[in-house]
PDB file of C-alpha atoms in Angstrom:
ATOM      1  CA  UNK A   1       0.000   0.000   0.000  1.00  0.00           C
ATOM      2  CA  UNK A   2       1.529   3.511  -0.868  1.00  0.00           C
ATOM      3  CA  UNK A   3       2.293   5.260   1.797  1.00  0.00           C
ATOM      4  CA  UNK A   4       1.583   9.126  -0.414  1.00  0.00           C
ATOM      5  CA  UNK A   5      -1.128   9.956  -2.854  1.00  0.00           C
ATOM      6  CA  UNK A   6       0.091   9.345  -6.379  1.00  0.00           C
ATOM      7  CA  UNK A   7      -0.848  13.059  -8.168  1.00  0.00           C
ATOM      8  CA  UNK A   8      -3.245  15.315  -7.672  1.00  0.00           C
ATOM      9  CA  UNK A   9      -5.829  14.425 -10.544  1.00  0.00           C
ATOM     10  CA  UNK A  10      -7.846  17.433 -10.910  1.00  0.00           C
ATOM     11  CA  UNK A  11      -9.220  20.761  -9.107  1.00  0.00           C
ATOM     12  CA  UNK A  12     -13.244  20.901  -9.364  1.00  0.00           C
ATOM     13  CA  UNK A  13     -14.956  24.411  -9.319  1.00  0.00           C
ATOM     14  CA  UNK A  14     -18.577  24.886  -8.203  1.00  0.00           C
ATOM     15  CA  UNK A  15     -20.566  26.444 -10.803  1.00  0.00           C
ATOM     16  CA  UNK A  16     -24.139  27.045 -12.400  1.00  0.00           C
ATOM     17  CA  UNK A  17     -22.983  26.583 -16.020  1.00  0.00           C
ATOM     18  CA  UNK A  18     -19.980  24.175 -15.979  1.00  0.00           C
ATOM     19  CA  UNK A  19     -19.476  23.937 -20.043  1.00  0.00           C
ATOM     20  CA  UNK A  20     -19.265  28.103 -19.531  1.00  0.00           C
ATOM     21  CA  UNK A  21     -16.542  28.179 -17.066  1.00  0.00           C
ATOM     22  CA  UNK A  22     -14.632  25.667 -18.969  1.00  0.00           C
ATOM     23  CA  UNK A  23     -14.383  27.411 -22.290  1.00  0.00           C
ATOM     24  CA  UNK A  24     -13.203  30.316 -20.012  1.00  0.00           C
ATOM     25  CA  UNK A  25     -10.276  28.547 -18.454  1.00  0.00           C
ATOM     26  CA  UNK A  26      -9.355  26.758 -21.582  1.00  0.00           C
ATOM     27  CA  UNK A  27      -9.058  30.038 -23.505  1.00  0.00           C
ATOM     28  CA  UNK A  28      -7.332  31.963 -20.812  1.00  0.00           C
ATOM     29  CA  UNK A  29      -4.725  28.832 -20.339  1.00  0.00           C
ATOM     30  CA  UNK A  30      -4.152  27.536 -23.453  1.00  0.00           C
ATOM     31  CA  UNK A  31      -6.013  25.017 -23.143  1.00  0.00           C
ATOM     32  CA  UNK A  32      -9.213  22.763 -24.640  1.00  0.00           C
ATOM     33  CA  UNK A  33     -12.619  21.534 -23.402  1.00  0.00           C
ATOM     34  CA  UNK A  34     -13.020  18.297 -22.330  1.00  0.00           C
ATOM     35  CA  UNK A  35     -17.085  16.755 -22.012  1.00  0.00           C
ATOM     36  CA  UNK A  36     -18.347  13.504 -21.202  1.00  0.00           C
ATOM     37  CA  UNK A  37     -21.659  12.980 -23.071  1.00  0.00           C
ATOM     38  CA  UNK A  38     -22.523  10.898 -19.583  1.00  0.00           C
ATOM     39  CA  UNK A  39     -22.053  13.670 -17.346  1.00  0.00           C
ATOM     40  CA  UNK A  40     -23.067  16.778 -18.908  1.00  0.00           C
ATOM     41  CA  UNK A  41     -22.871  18.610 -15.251  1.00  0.00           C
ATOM     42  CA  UNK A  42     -18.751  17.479 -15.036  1.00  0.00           C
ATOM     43  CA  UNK A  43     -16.477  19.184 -17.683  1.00  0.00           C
ATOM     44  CA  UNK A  44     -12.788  19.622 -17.621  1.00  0.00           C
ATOM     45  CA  UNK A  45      -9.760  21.557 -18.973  1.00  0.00           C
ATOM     46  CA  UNK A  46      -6.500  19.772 -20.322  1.00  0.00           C
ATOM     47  CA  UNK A  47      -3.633  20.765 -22.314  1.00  0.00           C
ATOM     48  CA  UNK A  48      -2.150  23.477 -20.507  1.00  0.00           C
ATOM     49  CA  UNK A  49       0.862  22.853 -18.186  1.00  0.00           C
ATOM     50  CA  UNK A  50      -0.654  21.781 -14.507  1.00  0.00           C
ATOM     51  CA  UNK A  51      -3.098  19.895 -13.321  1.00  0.00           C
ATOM     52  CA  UNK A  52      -6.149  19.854 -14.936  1.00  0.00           C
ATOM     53  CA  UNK A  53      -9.268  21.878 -14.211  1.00  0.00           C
ATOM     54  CA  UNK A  54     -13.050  20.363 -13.702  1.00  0.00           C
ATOM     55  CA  UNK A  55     -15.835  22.187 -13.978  1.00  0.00           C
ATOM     56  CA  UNK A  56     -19.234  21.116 -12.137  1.00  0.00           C
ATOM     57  CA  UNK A  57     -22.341  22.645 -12.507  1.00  0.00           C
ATOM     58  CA  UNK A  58     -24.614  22.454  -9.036  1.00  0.00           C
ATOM     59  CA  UNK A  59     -28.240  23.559  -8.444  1.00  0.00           C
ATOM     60  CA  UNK A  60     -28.777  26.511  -6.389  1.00  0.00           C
ATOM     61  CA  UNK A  61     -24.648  27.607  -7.426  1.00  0.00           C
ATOM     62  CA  UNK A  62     -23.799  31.181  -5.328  1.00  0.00           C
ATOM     63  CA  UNK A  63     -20.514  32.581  -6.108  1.00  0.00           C
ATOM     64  CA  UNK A  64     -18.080  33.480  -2.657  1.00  0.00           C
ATOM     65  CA  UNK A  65     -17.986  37.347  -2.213  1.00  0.00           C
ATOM     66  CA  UNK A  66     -14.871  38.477  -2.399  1.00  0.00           C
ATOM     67  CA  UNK A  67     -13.090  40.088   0.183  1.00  0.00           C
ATOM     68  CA  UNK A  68     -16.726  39.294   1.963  1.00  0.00           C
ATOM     69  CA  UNK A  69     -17.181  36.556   3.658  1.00  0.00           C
ATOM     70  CA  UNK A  70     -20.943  35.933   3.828  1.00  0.00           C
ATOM     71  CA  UNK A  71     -20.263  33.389   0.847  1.00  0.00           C
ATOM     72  CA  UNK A  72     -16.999  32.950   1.632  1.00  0.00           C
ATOM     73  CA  UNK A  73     -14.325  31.565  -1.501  1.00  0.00           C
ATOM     74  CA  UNK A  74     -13.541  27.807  -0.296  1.00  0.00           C
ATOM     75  CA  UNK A  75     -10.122  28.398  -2.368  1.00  0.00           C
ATOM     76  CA  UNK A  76      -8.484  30.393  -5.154  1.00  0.00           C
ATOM     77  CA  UNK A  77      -5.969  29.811  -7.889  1.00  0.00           C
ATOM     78  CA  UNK A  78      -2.768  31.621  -8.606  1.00  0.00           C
ATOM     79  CA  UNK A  79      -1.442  31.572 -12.236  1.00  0.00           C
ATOM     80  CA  UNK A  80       2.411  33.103 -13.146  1.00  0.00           C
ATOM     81  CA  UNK A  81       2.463  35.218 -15.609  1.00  0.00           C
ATOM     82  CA  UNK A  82       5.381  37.228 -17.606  1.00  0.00           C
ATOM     83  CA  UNK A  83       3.224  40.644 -18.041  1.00  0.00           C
ATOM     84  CA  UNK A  84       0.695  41.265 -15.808  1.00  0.00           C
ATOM     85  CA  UNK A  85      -1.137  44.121 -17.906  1.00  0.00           C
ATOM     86  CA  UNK A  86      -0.972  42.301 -20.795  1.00  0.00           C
ATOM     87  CA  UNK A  87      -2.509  38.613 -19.254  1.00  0.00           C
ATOM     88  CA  UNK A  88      -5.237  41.270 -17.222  1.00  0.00           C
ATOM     89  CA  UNK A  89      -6.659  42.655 -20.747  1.00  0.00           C
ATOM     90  CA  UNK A  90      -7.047  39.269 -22.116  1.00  0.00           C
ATOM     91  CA  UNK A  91      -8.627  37.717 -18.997  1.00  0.00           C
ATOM     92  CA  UNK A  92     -10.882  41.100 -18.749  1.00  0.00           C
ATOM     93  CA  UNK A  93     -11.725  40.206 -22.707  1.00  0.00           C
ATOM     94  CA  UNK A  94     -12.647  36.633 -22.014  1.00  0.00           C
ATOM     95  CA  UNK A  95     -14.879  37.769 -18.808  1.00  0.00           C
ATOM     96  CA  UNK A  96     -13.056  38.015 -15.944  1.00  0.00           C
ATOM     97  CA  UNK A  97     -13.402  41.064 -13.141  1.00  0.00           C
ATOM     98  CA  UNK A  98     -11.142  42.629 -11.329  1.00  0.00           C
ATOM     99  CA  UNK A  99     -11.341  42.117  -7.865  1.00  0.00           C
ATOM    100  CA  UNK A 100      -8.089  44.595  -6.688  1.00  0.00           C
ATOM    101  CA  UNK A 101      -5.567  45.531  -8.419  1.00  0.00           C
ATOM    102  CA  UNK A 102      -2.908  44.800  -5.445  1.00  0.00           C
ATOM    103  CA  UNK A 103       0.040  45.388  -6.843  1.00  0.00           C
ATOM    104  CA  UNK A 104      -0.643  48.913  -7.044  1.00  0.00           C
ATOM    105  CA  UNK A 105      -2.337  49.218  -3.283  1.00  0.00           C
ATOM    106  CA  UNK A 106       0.842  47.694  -2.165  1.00  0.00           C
ATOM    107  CA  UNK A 107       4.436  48.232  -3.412  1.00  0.00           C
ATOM    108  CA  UNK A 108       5.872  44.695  -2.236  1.00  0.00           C
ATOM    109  CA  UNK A 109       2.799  42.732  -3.894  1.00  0.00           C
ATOM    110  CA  UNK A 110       3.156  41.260  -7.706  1.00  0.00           C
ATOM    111  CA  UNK A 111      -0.512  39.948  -8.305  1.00  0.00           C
ATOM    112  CA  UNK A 112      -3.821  41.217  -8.971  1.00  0.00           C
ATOM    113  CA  UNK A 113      -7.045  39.377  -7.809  1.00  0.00           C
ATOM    114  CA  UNK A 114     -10.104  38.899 -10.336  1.00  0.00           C
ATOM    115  CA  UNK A 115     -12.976  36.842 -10.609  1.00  0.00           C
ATOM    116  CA  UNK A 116     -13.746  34.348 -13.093  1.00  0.00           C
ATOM    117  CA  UNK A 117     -17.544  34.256 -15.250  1.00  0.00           C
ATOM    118  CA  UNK A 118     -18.632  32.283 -12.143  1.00  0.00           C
ATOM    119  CA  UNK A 119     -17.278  34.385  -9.489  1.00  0.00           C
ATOM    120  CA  UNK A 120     -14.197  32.340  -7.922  1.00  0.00           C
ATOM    121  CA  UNK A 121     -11.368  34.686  -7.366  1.00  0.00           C
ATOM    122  CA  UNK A 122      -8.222  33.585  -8.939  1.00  0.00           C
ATOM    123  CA  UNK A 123      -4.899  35.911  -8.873  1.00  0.00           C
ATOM    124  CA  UNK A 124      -2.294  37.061 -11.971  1.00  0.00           C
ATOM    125  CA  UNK A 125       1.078  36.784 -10.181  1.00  0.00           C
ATOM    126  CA  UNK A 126       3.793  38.152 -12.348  1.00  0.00           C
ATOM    127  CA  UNK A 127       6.686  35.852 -12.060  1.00  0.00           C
TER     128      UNK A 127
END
């Protein structure tokens, strides 16, 4: 018996329209839409470097509120990036918010936080 999981196979967001979310994260990574004609509600996002992303659309979906905390986010995701202004006009274009802008609140910070068509924050970290 292994003593440590194996890999990390995928990370599943919550969402009301799964196929939605998925086409946004495979555009904004490089990536492509992956469905399974048996579970419509479960789609994921391959071919970018890193683990793959699942989409999963739930009844009654409410995004977290973000810095709130009366639906608080249960995670987020941080993706490197080489130019942050450039990476924030193309998320913006594929419709993402922005959430703060941090790296200009605060000198030492190198990320800005946005939220993603179905509301989970996720952060551009320049790298």
């Amino acid at each position: 018996m292994s003593e440590v999981i194996r890999k990390l196979q995928a990370i599943a967001l919550d969402c009301a329209d799964a196929v939605r979310l998925a086409e946004f994260y495979a555009e904004l990574l490089g990536g492509r839409v992956v469905t399974d004609s048996e579970d419509p509600d479960w789609v994921e996002v391959h071919g970018f470097e890193g683990t793959p992303l699942a989409c999963q659309r739930v009844d009654g979906y409410r995004p977290p509120e973000w810095p709130g905390q009366h639906f608080p986010q249960q995670l987020h995701l941080d993706f490197d990036v080489d130019d942050l202004d450039g990476e924030e006009k193309r998320a913006l274009a594929l419709g993402a918010t922005v959430l703060e802008r941090t790296d200009q609140l605060r000198p030492e910070a190198n990320w800005r936080v946005y939220a993603d068509p179905a509301g989970h924050p996720f952060c551009l970290c320049l790298h």
